């Protein structure tokens, strides 16, 4: 094994900080020296900032002025693999290194010495006088054995006040001890028996477990209809990694999905994994960050940002629902977690499992081309079969205005209610109504800061801008013509659909699931669990419900507007609609009873709608791939979006025109530049937005050329340039 580079005290070192400086700065190594990758604290102007020792100093700064590193922090040094990953990810996404480092240090106080807390356990003595309350405390302690309680936890477990515990401490019947706050995670046991797998599942599980054990990069696309047991199969890959003494990471697209997954991990491995997400407390984050670095967290499940954790020995990354658009971070550092997972794995010699019932075209093409291994589960587990899918031709319906549930849909729901089963009505639109129109003057209420309509959210009693999040109370007077009480909602959102359902099905218990109706991820999780257990007869939901949840009693899925996603000019409109519809439909009939999915549509002859109903996925993908290839579009060609924004509209356009004129570096690589054009949403948060689009051949060195190209535009005032490599959305 080769030893990591060490710098003696006083040696010139380069330290990368999270401050937006563009490059690593020179410092002197601290007293006692430091390792390459060490987390350090360095002076920057009058401040102390966090940094990582990135290599030898450049020596191009006045040596007399080079300052000394304050101290090395008490954290495992950043490993070469992670440093390399951050650099390559920065190059790929054209992100400055400090911003990359920020992603990798999102744990507070990560260099502080482990803090301690008081814990309580049974002491050697008996209390002088036994009371009922004291008895309860001692009983709680003997019941839970070695579990270390905090004061509050112990008092709660015993159902007494904290003073009772303190009294027992004074008498030596209970011991108070210091214990480190950041505890290792309980060990997961891969040797516990898993579920009996079907032959098809077993073959896949063995293949993945072998791949996860091999210390070698590879990617497998695990395809299988919803309910085929993909999770069961990739848990065996996790077991393989754990057996080899390596760590595993499972990325889930939606925090609400984790509850069910945690339970399954516990059933399989006897303990819960570490859970990394934006809702985690600072203490939890710190603990996970540390334990991951020490190798004392074997399995992490998390959102996309968990890719930047300092794993000690990462052997497996699973990206569940790999096609999900939420893997693309659309603000700050623009990266796609699926692609970055493959990058990190290729650097650290880990295996990647991309799991989906409806893979992205990118992954499908990579698998077809042999870059990824393919693994397929063809049938649902047990008696469950794929739902029957049918379209409901809305041209035949004469629904009264402001009604969206057709007669046929209504009868289908009634039948499920009568049978004691669950039905789901799906609409991919949050809020009450997408448009608020003045019936006197025709004005539509828009956002003051964005070129977007405000969406009424009746639940919140406000109008909300889905672009910037700005909201205002619902007015009673038209802001344009002052007419009173003439504002009317137009079109349905999930809340309005729920209102219609309440009228049509007065005796049913109706639950509405939309991300903005729950204060916390926890509340949402609880609601989803309750529904899964049968607390509702009808579930009304947005795309939140399309993802992975298991509702065993659900036998009907009704899509209110299957055409909604097909209207956009988005390059991926067909792919997205296909995935979403198949995904939603997959919610139905996951247990013994077969399910049905009904799609309300005005264009039942549309090729995408027909492909969805036919369920011929191979044919759909092949056709979609041919179209993209003919157009030179991704994944056959490269694209990048350049988004210029600023408060001065003339300046923003000037910069855009300048880029369009001075495009030699792009022409050199044979790339085409389109635009500048006002972005579809031309103003967000008061900033005007202009887009350029770059199209290039797949092998063209796009990033380097773009870096040279955009460097020509001086960023005056508040003008900003964002580069979106492989854009997923074009707003
Ligand atoms: P997917 O991830 O493909 O949607 P899951 O892994 O969630 O599928 O499996 C669907 C359901 O079937 C789950 O409730 C799961 O526990 C169950 N299941 C799948 N395979 C098995 C098996 N071999 N033995 C027992 N239950 C299984
Ligand atoms: Zn807005």
XYZ file of C-alpha atoms and ligand atoms in Angstrom:
759
model
C 0.000 0.000 0.000
C 1.365 3.414 -0.763
C 1.427 6.010 1.948
C -0.451 9.237 1.469
C 1.629 12.315 0.774
C 2.720 14.132 3.948
C 3.759 17.779 4.179
C 6.186 18.799 6.917
C 5.533 21.859 9.033
C 6.181 25.008 7.026
C 6.011 23.292 3.632
C 4.204 25.189 0.914
C 0.774 23.644 0.350
C -2.263 24.492 -1.776
C -5.515 24.653 0.180
C -8.906 24.579 -1.516
C -11.565 26.405 0.475
C -15.299 26.698 0.040
C -14.931 30.426 -0.580
C -15.611 31.543 -4.149
C -12.003 32.259 -5.137
C -11.599 30.203 -8.279
C -8.520 28.237 -7.204
C -6.640 26.751 -4.286
C -4.432 29.202 -2.375
C -0.936 28.741 -1.028
C -0.368 28.303 2.711
C 2.313 26.927 4.979
C 1.668 23.517 6.468
C 0.877 23.782 10.174
C 3.010 22.731 13.088
C 3.183 18.952 13.109
C 2.681 18.883 9.342
C -0.371 17.569 7.507
C -1.500 14.919 5.080
C -2.643 15.493 1.544
C -6.440 15.743 1.743
C -6.439 16.882 5.377
C -9.265 19.147 6.484
C -7.718 22.332 7.774
C -8.620 25.745 9.055
C -6.826 28.602 7.320
C -6.893 32.388 7.593
C -8.576 34.217 4.742
C -8.479 37.980 5.223
C -9.771 38.495 8.738
C -11.639 35.186 8.801
C -10.972 31.538 9.527
C -12.283 29.231 6.833
C -12.509 25.523 6.195
C -10.309 24.016 3.523
C -8.773 20.834 2.214
C -5.065 20.319 1.484
C -5.167 19.864 -2.267
C -1.500 19.417 -3.159
C 1.841 21.215 -3.116
C 1.704 25.012 -3.192
C 2.041 26.743 -6.548
C 4.665 29.127 -5.254
C 3.473 31.934 -7.512
C 2.487 34.193 -4.639
C 4.876 36.415 -2.636
C 6.462 33.824 -0.341
C 6.868 36.361 2.462
C 3.114 36.846 2.533
C 2.081 33.199 2.543
C 0.229 32.569 5.800
C 0.331 29.549 8.032
C -2.437 27.001 8.353
C -4.105 27.375 11.758
C -4.814 23.771 12.478
C -5.646 20.370 11.115
C -9.223 19.404 11.912
C -10.144 16.202 13.654
C -11.648 14.487 10.612
C -10.343 11.757 8.329
C -8.499 13.379 5.375
C -10.398 13.525 2.111
C -9.408 10.495 0.115
C -7.851 10.773 -3.292
C -10.853 9.102 -4.868
C -13.200 11.849 -3.629
C -10.827 14.649 -4.590
C -10.549 13.188 -8.048
C -14.335 12.818 -8.267
C -14.892 16.459 -7.292
C -12.395 17.599 -9.924
C -13.864 15.491 -12.685
C -17.431 16.462 -11.727
C -16.381 20.123 -11.729
C -14.865 19.746 -15.206
C -17.945 17.961 -16.479
C -20.508 20.410 -15.107
C -18.267 23.479 -15.501
C -18.627 24.219 -11.812
C -15.947 26.101 -9.854
C -14.119 23.836 -7.398
C -15.166 25.753 -4.255
C -18.802 25.057 -5.098
C -17.973 21.364 -5.538
C -16.199 21.316 -2.203
C -19.251 22.864 -0.561
C -21.287 19.881 -1.725
C -18.788 17.568 -0.054
C -18.700 19.394 3.271
C -22.356 19.820 4.053
C -21.979 18.774 7.672
C -21.620 21.372 10.390
C -18.656 21.253 12.760
C -17.182 18.362 10.847
C -13.758 19.013 12.325
C -14.788 19.490 15.931
C -13.713 16.842 18.387
C -16.563 14.422 19.016
C -18.923 16.060 21.484
C -20.203 14.164 24.495
C -23.596 13.777 26.071
C -24.822 12.300 29.325
C -26.334 8.852 29.201
C -27.926 6.806 31.982
C -27.775 3.150 32.944
C -28.467 0.913 35.943
C -26.091 1.475 38.878
C -24.825 -0.998 41.492
C -26.910 0.306 44.420
C -30.564 0.039 45.399
C -32.493 3.243 46.134
C -32.851 4.030 49.842
C -36.576 4.279 49.524
C -38.466 2.635 46.676
C -41.389 4.642 45.236
C -43.713 3.778 42.376
C -41.992 6.336 40.155
C -38.521 5.016 40.964
C -39.681 1.484 40.248
C -40.783 2.562 36.781
C -37.363 4.037 36.011
C -35.531 0.885 37.096
C -38.014 -1.245 35.188
C -37.416 0.774 32.023
C -33.671 0.360 32.435
C -33.858 -3.389 32.886
C -36.340 -3.770 30.054
C -34.131 -2.006 27.515
C -30.832 -3.351 28.805
C -27.740 -1.673 27.444
C -29.485 0.899 25.318
C -28.057 4.198 26.465
C -30.826 6.601 27.398
C -30.495 10.357 27.590
C -32.177 11.949 30.602
C -35.206 12.947 28.612
C -35.522 9.593 26.888
C -35.306 7.674 30.148
C -37.861 9.876 31.883
C -40.188 9.475 28.895
C -39.735 5.720 28.699
C -40.590 5.448 32.392
C -43.382 8.015 32.235
C -41.928 10.055 35.108
C -40.336 13.479 35.568
C -36.592 13.966 35.119
C -36.186 14.770 38.810
C -36.985 11.143 39.666
C -34.032 9.991 37.543
C -31.768 12.579 39.132
C -32.782 11.397 42.602
C -31.758 7.859 41.656
C -28.424 9.132 40.300
C -27.730 10.837 43.643
C -28.209 7.488 45.369
C -26.074 5.466 42.965
C -28.992 3.395 41.724
C -28.598 4.946 38.284
C -25.260 5.884 36.736
C -24.695 9.035 34.723
C -21.912 8.714 32.145
C -20.379 10.652 29.272
C -20.781 9.076 25.882
C -19.807 10.363 22.427
C -22.697 11.988 20.634
C -21.760 10.628 17.232
C -22.415 6.946 17.661
C -21.545 4.392 15.004
C -24.503 2.926 13.181
C -25.599 -0.539 14.228
C -23.931 -3.258 12.169
C -25.949 -4.666 9.293
C -25.807 -8.409 8.962
C -25.720 -9.632 5.353
C -25.836 -13.258 6.541
C -29.392 -13.007 7.821
C -31.653 -14.965 5.513
C -33.427 -12.859 2.896
C -36.778 -13.592 1.306
C -37.053 -16.687 -0.868
C -36.434 -15.363 -4.319
C -38.153 -16.519 -7.466
C -35.794 -18.237 -9.950
C -35.649 -15.116 -12.083
C -34.966 -12.903 -9.066
C -32.332 -15.316 -7.763
C -30.376 -15.217 -11.014
C -30.377 -11.430 -10.973
C -29.492 -11.266 -7.288
C -26.511 -13.576 -7.736
C -25.259 -11.579 -10.699
C -25.508 -8.283 -8.814
C -23.999 -9.664 -5.618
C -20.977 -10.874 -7.594
C -20.640 -7.523 -9.319
C -20.800 -5.698 -5.979
C -18.112 -7.947 -4.511
C -15.701 -7.424 -7.388
C -13.476 -4.446 -6.769
C -14.111 -3.147 -10.199
C -16.292 -0.569 -11.874
C -19.343 -1.646 -13.817
C -22.945 -0.544 -14.329
C -26.020 -2.733 -14.544
C -29.377 -1.519 -15.773
C -31.938 -3.419 -13.693
C -35.230 -3.287 -15.508
C -38.436 -4.754 -14.265
C -42.084 -3.829 -14.140
C -43.256 -2.208 -10.922
C -43.730 -4.893 -8.328
C -41.337 -7.364 -9.931
C -39.042 -7.266 -6.931
C -36.253 -4.954 -8.097
C -35.743 -3.808 -4.528
C -35.449 -7.381 -3.260
C -32.882 -8.071 -5.956
C -30.697 -5.040 -5.423
C -30.748 -5.604 -1.660
C -28.727 -8.722 -2.506
C -26.201 -6.487 -4.255
C -26.025 -4.510 -1.014
C -25.462 -7.781 0.838
C -22.644 -8.605 -1.592
C -20.934 -5.275 -0.941
C -21.317 -5.639 2.837
C -19.875 -9.148 2.754
C -16.843 -7.796 0.946
C -16.457 -5.222 3.717
C -17.418 -2.358 1.433
C -20.007 0.375 1.848
C -23.162 0.819 -0.173
C -25.224 3.846 -1.142
C -28.847 3.702 -2.278
C -30.246 6.829 -3.904
C -33.998 7.305 -3.805
C -35.711 10.090 -5.728
C -38.234 10.975 -3.096
C -37.812 11.283 0.611
C -41.326 10.008 1.185
C -40.229 6.668 -0.241
C -37.680 6.026 2.437
C -40.011 4.871 5.232
C -40.973 1.696 3.422
C -37.418 1.130 2.288
C -36.011 1.495 5.813
C -38.349 -1.199 7.028
C -37.226 -3.519 4.274
C -33.557 -2.917 5.047
C -34.223 -3.684 8.678
C -36.027 -6.912 7.788
C -33.174 -7.987 5.554
C -30.125 -6.875 7.563
C -31.448 -6.600 11.119
C -30.802 -2.878 11.568
C -31.529 0.456 9.952
C -29.065 2.233 7.654
C -27.965 5.858 7.812
C -30.462 8.209 6.206
C -29.065 11.332 4.546
C -31.512 13.984 3.353
C -32.235 17.675 3.507
C -34.599 17.250 6.432
C -31.907 15.675 8.626
C -30.889 17.695 11.665
C -27.396 19.174 11.860
C -26.432 16.622 14.500
C -27.630 13.753 12.324
C -25.714 15.103 9.353
C -22.545 15.429 11.338
C -22.886 11.937 12.680
C -23.512 10.418 9.253
C -20.687 12.380 7.637
C -18.236 11.170 10.281
C -19.384 7.573 10.383
C -19.342 7.321 6.596
C -15.750 8.599 6.624
C -14.746 6.155 9.336
C -16.483 3.252 7.654
C -18.919 2.947 10.567
C -21.947 3.492 8.371
C -22.149 0.516 6.018
C -25.219 1.573 4.118
C -26.472 5.074 3.405
C -29.768 5.824 1.796
C -30.250 9.307 0.633
C -31.063 12.030 -1.781
C -28.707 12.999 -4.587
C -26.379 15.000 -2.334
C -25.316 11.807 -0.529
C -23.092 11.128 -3.558
C -20.672 13.646 -2.124
C -20.228 11.916 1.239
C -16.667 10.884 2.175
C -17.105 7.102 1.895
C -14.130 5.134 3.090
C -14.684 2.176 0.853
C -17.638 2.550 -1.449
C -18.436 -0.630 -3.338
C -21.971 -0.133 -4.617
C -24.279 2.680 -5.681
C -27.916 1.933 -6.439
C -29.913 4.602 -8.237
C -33.543 3.592 -7.758
C -36.085 4.964 -10.266
C -33.077 6.091 -12.276
C -35.228 7.867 -14.871
C -36.635 10.243 -12.269
C -36.191 13.901 -13.191
C -35.542 14.885 -9.597
C -32.061 13.405 -9.919
C -31.179 16.452 -11.915
C -30.334 19.312 -9.619
C -31.739 22.418 -11.303
C -30.321 25.081 -9.025
C -26.821 25.933 -7.895
C -24.536 23.196 -9.181
C -26.383 21.730 -12.166
C -25.626 18.031 -12.067
C -27.424 14.782 -12.728
C -26.984 12.442 -9.787
C -27.397 9.375 -11.992
C -24.503 10.394 -14.221
C -22.391 11.496 -11.271
C -23.006 8.136 -9.585
C -21.521 6.418 -12.622
C -18.577 8.832 -12.564
C -17.834 8.315 -8.883
C -18.143 4.545 -9.184
C -15.752 4.490 -12.133
C -13.186 6.320 -10.017
C -13.522 4.270 -6.848
C -14.055 0.897 -8.482
C -17.649 0.429 -7.392
C -20.612 -1.161 -9.115
C -23.664 0.884 -10.112
C -27.180 -0.499 -10.306
C -29.647 1.678 -12.202
C -33.115 0.399 -11.352
C -36.317 1.364 -13.122
C -39.470 0.036 -14.682
C -39.169 2.719 -17.323
C -35.495 3.632 -17.792
C -34.366 6.886 -19.289
C -33.589 6.700 -22.966
C -29.958 7.498 -22.093
C -29.618 4.368 -19.985
C -31.571 2.239 -22.434
C -29.203 3.258 -25.226
C -26.131 2.604 -23.058
C -27.433 -0.852 -22.247
C -28.230 -1.592 -25.889
C -24.731 -0.483 -26.835
C -23.242 -2.879 -24.286
C -21.820 -0.146 -22.047
C -24.110 -1.274 -19.253
C -25.005 -4.817 -18.405
C -28.689 -5.624 -18.686
C -30.764 -7.425 -16.132
C -34.463 -7.921 -16.540
C -37.314 -9.022 -14.290
C -40.205 -9.869 -16.530
C -43.113 -10.544 -14.213
C -44.639 -9.190 -11.069
C -43.978 -11.071 -7.874
C -46.551 -13.623 -6.752
C -50.071 -13.477 -8.063
C -49.860 -9.788 -8.974
C -50.178 -9.070 -12.685
C -49.673 -5.851 -14.627
C -52.816 -3.735 -14.701
C -55.046 -3.744 -17.702
C -54.774 -0.351 -19.399
C -57.481 1.408 -21.377
C -58.115 4.882 -22.689
C -61.304 6.825 -22.128
C -62.021 8.953 -25.168
C -63.012 12.331 -23.783
C -64.345 13.482 -27.152
C -67.349 11.255 -26.513
C -68.029 12.836 -23.139
C -70.111 15.927 -22.661
C -68.975 16.947 -19.224
C -70.480 20.077 -17.715
C -68.008 22.925 -17.346
C -65.590 22.652 -14.451
C -66.004 18.883 -14.296
C -63.176 16.532 -15.201
C -64.189 13.092 -14.010
C -65.949 11.279 -16.868
C -68.962 9.027 -16.455
C -66.962 5.906 -17.192
C -64.308 6.887 -14.674
C -66.973 7.568 -12.095
C -68.571 4.144 -12.578
C -65.169 2.482 -12.300
C -64.473 4.255 -9.012
C -67.935 3.365 -7.698
C -67.267 -0.292 -8.461
C -64.047 -0.251 -6.393
C -65.775 1.491 -3.528
C -68.508 -1.151 -3.544
C -65.855 -3.892 -3.482
C -64.010 -2.271 -0.569
C -60.947 -1.540 -2.686
C -58.970 1.649 -3.230
C -58.999 3.924 -6.272
C -56.544 6.618 -7.239
C -57.222 9.682 -9.343
C -54.108 11.243 -10.749
C -53.445 14.711 -12.083
C -49.989 16.109 -12.548
C -50.767 19.608 -11.328
C -50.401 21.052 -7.883
C -52.801 23.598 -6.419
C -56.459 24.354 -7.071
C -56.446 25.920 -10.525
C -53.617 26.843 -12.881
C -55.240 30.090 -14.015
C -57.129 32.816 -12.181
C -59.085 34.853 -14.694
C -61.041 38.084 -14.308
C -64.414 37.557 -15.936
C -64.855 41.318 -16.336
C -61.633 42.236 -18.191
C -59.996 38.919 -19.125
C -56.891 39.595 -17.048
C -54.978 36.543 -15.797
C -53.149 37.033 -12.543
C -49.395 36.692 -13.001
C -46.374 36.811 -10.757
C -44.830 40.241 -10.181
C -41.324 38.838 -10.527
C -41.676 36.154 -13.171
C -43.351 35.694 -16.517
C -45.583 33.036 -15.057
C -49.185 32.766 -14.002
C -49.951 32.548 -10.318
C -51.532 29.247 -9.305
C -54.353 29.283 -6.802
C -53.715 27.082 -3.780
C -56.977 26.997 -1.903
C -55.517 24.847 0.840
C -53.026 27.615 1.585
C -55.609 30.325 0.708
C -53.005 31.944 -1.546
C -51.836 32.441 -5.089
C -48.423 30.885 -5.586
C -45.849 31.305 -8.328
C -44.441 27.865 -9.157
C -41.304 29.474 -10.572
C -40.075 31.574 -7.686
C -42.304 30.437 -4.848
C -43.629 33.947 -4.252
C -47.176 33.947 -2.910
C -49.884 36.423 -2.083
C -53.337 36.257 -0.548
C -56.134 35.510 -2.988
C -57.518 38.939 -3.969
C -61.243 39.619 -4.201
C -60.737 42.551 -6.595
C -59.170 42.239 -10.039
C -55.738 43.878 -9.901
C -56.235 45.106 -13.469
C -59.799 46.494 -13.657
C -60.819 46.647 -9.977
C -63.986 44.656 -10.655
C -65.182 43.016 -7.477
C -65.785 39.269 -7.108
C -65.243 38.498 -10.777
C -62.091 36.410 -10.423
C -62.644 32.796 -11.434
C -60.467 29.688 -11.374
C -59.837 28.069 -14.769
C -58.739 24.465 -15.199
C -58.147 21.773 -12.627
C -55.380 21.199 -10.138
C -55.221 18.398 -7.617
C -57.162 20.335 -4.978
C -60.008 21.110 -7.366
C -60.146 17.506 -8.487
C -60.477 16.511 -4.835
C -63.417 18.901 -4.497
C -65.149 17.253 -7.449
C -64.465 13.812 -5.985
C -66.038 14.809 -2.679
C -69.223 15.771 -4.535
C -69.308 12.640 -6.684
C -68.414 10.178 -3.937
C -69.905 11.680 -0.772
C -69.510 8.530 1.305
C -65.900 7.784 0.421
C -62.913 8.683 2.559
C -60.773 10.852 0.286
C -57.096 11.640 0.828
C -55.235 14.220 -1.237
C -51.502 13.794 -1.660
C -49.562 16.738 -2.994
C -46.103 17.753 -1.876
C -47.167 21.196 -0.702
C -49.972 20.002 1.549
C -47.712 18.528 4.164
C -45.599 20.591 6.493
C -42.853 18.025 6.745
C -41.514 14.953 5.034
C -42.381 13.047 8.184
C -46.032 14.083 8.081
C -46.206 13.034 4.454
C -44.596 9.682 5.210
C -47.100 9.064 7.992
C -49.994 9.886 5.682
C -48.691 7.551 2.979
C -48.333 4.731 5.475
C -51.846 5.285 6.798
C -53.242 5.223 3.267
C -51.323 2.039 2.460
C -53.002 0.464 5.456
C -56.409 1.447 4.151
C -57.188 4.784 5.807
C -58.620 6.145 2.550
C -60.895 4.843 -0.196
C -59.880 7.340 -2.852
C -56.417 8.806 -3.233
C -56.130 12.013 -5.195
C -52.573 12.809 -6.100
C -49.934 14.534 -8.171
C -46.809 12.838 -9.471
C -45.780 12.385 -5.876
C -47.951 9.248 -5.822
C -46.465 7.879 -9.035
C -43.194 6.970 -7.420
C -42.597 3.599 -5.838
C -45.236 3.602 -3.109
C -46.949 0.341 -2.391
C -50.698 0.597 -1.867
C -51.802 -3.042 -1.584
C -55.547 -2.314 -1.695
C -55.312 -0.120 -4.776
C -56.924 -1.671 -7.850
C -57.855 1.327 -9.989
C -55.749 4.193 -11.236
C -57.543 6.926 -13.155
C -55.468 9.453 -15.043
C -57.505 12.615 -15.433
C -55.481 14.174 -18.240
C -53.093 11.849 -20.038
C -52.442 14.528 -22.681
C -51.007 17.050 -20.247
C -47.336 16.180 -20.730
C -47.580 15.830 -24.501
C -48.322 19.479 -25.147
C -44.878 20.902 -24.445
C -42.197 21.262 -27.084
C -39.767 19.542 -24.745
C -37.449 17.089 -26.414
C -38.349 14.501 -23.802
C -42.134 15.102 -23.742
C -42.926 11.676 -25.182
C -40.432 9.861 -22.979
C -41.642 11.636 -19.845
C -45.297 10.989 -20.559
C -44.605 7.360 -21.307
C -42.645 6.919 -18.081
C -45.097 8.795 -15.913
C -48.185 7.009 -17.255
C -46.596 3.556 -16.977
C -45.363 4.444 -13.510
C -48.735 5.678 -12.250
C -50.544 2.740 -13.785
C -48.063 0.453 -12.033
C -49.536 1.535 -8.680
C -52.643 -0.524 -9.369
C -52.994 -4.192 -8.569
C -49.791 -4.796 -6.644
C -51.283 -7.508 -4.468
C -53.673 -10.376 -5.199
C -56.376 -8.427 -6.991
C -55.682 -7.390 -10.585
C -55.629 -3.690 -11.313
C -56.957 -1.445 -14.028
C -55.606 1.855 -15.291
C -57.868 4.241 -17.183
C -56.431 7.153 -19.132
C -58.709 10.062 -20.010
C -57.491 11.491 -23.295
C -58.634 13.655 -26.182
C -56.178 11.983 -28.541
C -56.401 8.212 -28.108
C -54.739 7.795 -31.535
C -51.583 9.644 -30.494
C -48.579 7.315 -30.946
C -47.381 7.880 -27.386
C -50.790 7.125 -25.894
C -50.986 4.001 -28.033
C -47.531 2.906 -26.944
C -48.494 3.396 -23.300
C -51.613 1.291 -23.696
C -49.874 -1.403 -25.707
C -47.153 -1.624 -23.093
C -44.658 -2.481 -25.800
C -41.732 -0.754 -24.195
C -39.024 -2.053 -26.500
C -40.894 -0.724 -29.478
C -41.493 2.614 -27.877
C -37.837 3.051 -26.959
C -36.574 1.904 -30.309
C -38.857 4.375 -32.100
C -37.929 7.180 -29.728
C -34.236 6.364 -30.140
C -34.526 6.491 -33.936
C -36.127 9.929 -33.784
C -33.491 11.297 -31.460
C -30.712 9.858 -33.543
C -32.100 11.401 -36.705
C -32.268 14.772 -34.957
C -28.773 14.458 -33.468
C -30.409 14.942 -30.083
C -29.269 13.359 -26.794
C -28.205 10.690 -26.123
C -26.820 10.626 -29.690
C -25.585 14.179 -29.600
C -24.553 16.560 -26.869
C -26.485 19.586 -25.729
C -25.744 22.396 -23.356
C -27.861 25.306 -22.280
C -26.348 28.697 -21.582
C -28.598 30.819 -19.410
C -27.768 34.481 -19.021
C -29.659 36.417 -16.410
C -29.644 39.842 -14.868
C -31.866 42.685 -13.796
C -30.991 44.830 -16.840
C -32.716 43.340 -19.856
C -30.564 45.195 -22.416
C -27.359 44.040 -20.775
C -28.552 40.445 -20.711
C -29.363 40.511 -24.427
C -26.094 42.281 -25.248
C -24.166 39.520 -23.551
C -26.223 36.883 -25.367
C -25.649 38.518 -28.759
C -21.981 38.822 -28.070
C -21.724 35.118 -27.356
C -23.630 34.324 -30.535
C -21.271 36.508 -32.594
C -18.020 35.368 -31.017
C -18.586 31.661 -31.352
C -15.247 30.589 -32.898
C -14.433 28.217 -30.068
C -17.747 26.483 -30.619
C -17.324 26.315 -34.376
C -13.879 24.815 -33.886
C -15.459 21.751 -32.319
C -18.182 21.644 -34.932
C -20.897 22.717 -32.515
C -23.943 24.722 -33.494
C -25.155 27.625 -31.391
C -28.811 28.617 -31.347
C -30.155 31.831 -29.851
C -30.019 34.015 -27.950
C -33.733 33.796 -27.323
C -35.753 34.873 -24.341
C -36.100 31.830 -22.106
C -39.605 30.294 -22.076
C -39.930 31.865 -18.665
C -38.280 35.114 -19.547
C -38.238 36.557 -16.073
C -37.717 34.756 -12.765
C -37.387 36.556 -9.443
C -37.057 39.867 -11.230
C -34.163 38.642 -13.354
C -34.457 38.620 -17.131
C -33.374 35.388 -18.738
C -31.954 34.646 -22.135
C -30.974 31.230 -23.417
C -28.537 29.902 -25.948
C -28.473 26.278 -26.926
C -25.373 24.387 -27.989
C -25.656 21.217 -30.053
C -22.616 19.134 -30.771
C -21.546 15.673 -31.778
C -21.340 13.168 -28.970
C -17.555 13.035 -28.978
C -16.967 16.809 -29.184
C -15.003 18.338 -26.272
C -17.920 20.532 -25.335
C -16.951 21.610 -21.814
C -13.514 22.984 -22.653
C -14.885 24.859 -25.658
C -17.733 26.358 -23.645
C -15.354 27.428 -20.901
C -13.242 29.345 -23.444
C -16.325 30.714 -25.123
C -18.142 32.159 -22.126
C -14.932 33.576 -20.650
C -15.224 36.251 -23.341
C -18.228 37.825 -21.661
C -17.345 40.088 -18.733
C -19.809 39.592 -15.896
C -20.689 43.222 -15.272
C -23.133 44.219 -12.556
C -25.421 41.370 -11.597
C -25.128 39.555 -14.931
C -24.753 35.805 -14.430
C -24.015 32.916 -16.751
C -25.129 29.408 -15.893
C -24.115 26.454 -18.032
C -26.398 23.451 -18.036
C -24.610 20.442 -19.528
C -27.076 17.775 -20.742
C -30.087 19.945 -19.878
C -33.219 18.133 -18.774
C -35.485 21.135 -18.699
C -35.484 24.165 -20.906
C -37.465 26.724 -18.932
P -40.165 -3.192 -7.377
O -39.011 -2.549 -6.629
O -39.745 -3.881 -8.640
O -41.352 -2.310 -7.582
P -40.503 -4.651 -4.935
O -39.120 -5.147 -4.669
O -40.970 -3.453 -4.195
O -40.685 -4.391 -6.491
O -41.509 -5.862 -4.745
C -42.908 -5.686 -4.791
C -43.552 -6.374 -3.612
O -43.390 -7.777 -3.735
C -42.952 -5.987 -2.281
O -43.949 -5.903 -1.323
C -41.990 -7.121 -1.999
O -41.750 -7.288 -0.621
C -42.701 -8.299 -2.607
N -41.756 -9.300 -3.065
C -41.002 -9.237 -4.180
N -40.240 -10.339 -4.298
C -40.508 -11.115 -3.236
C -40.056 -12.404 -2.793
N -39.149 -13.096 -3.482
N -40.583 -12.899 -1.645
C -41.507 -12.196 -0.954
N -41.974 -10.999 -1.316
C -41.498 -10.454 -2.443
Zn -42.581 34.276 -9.516
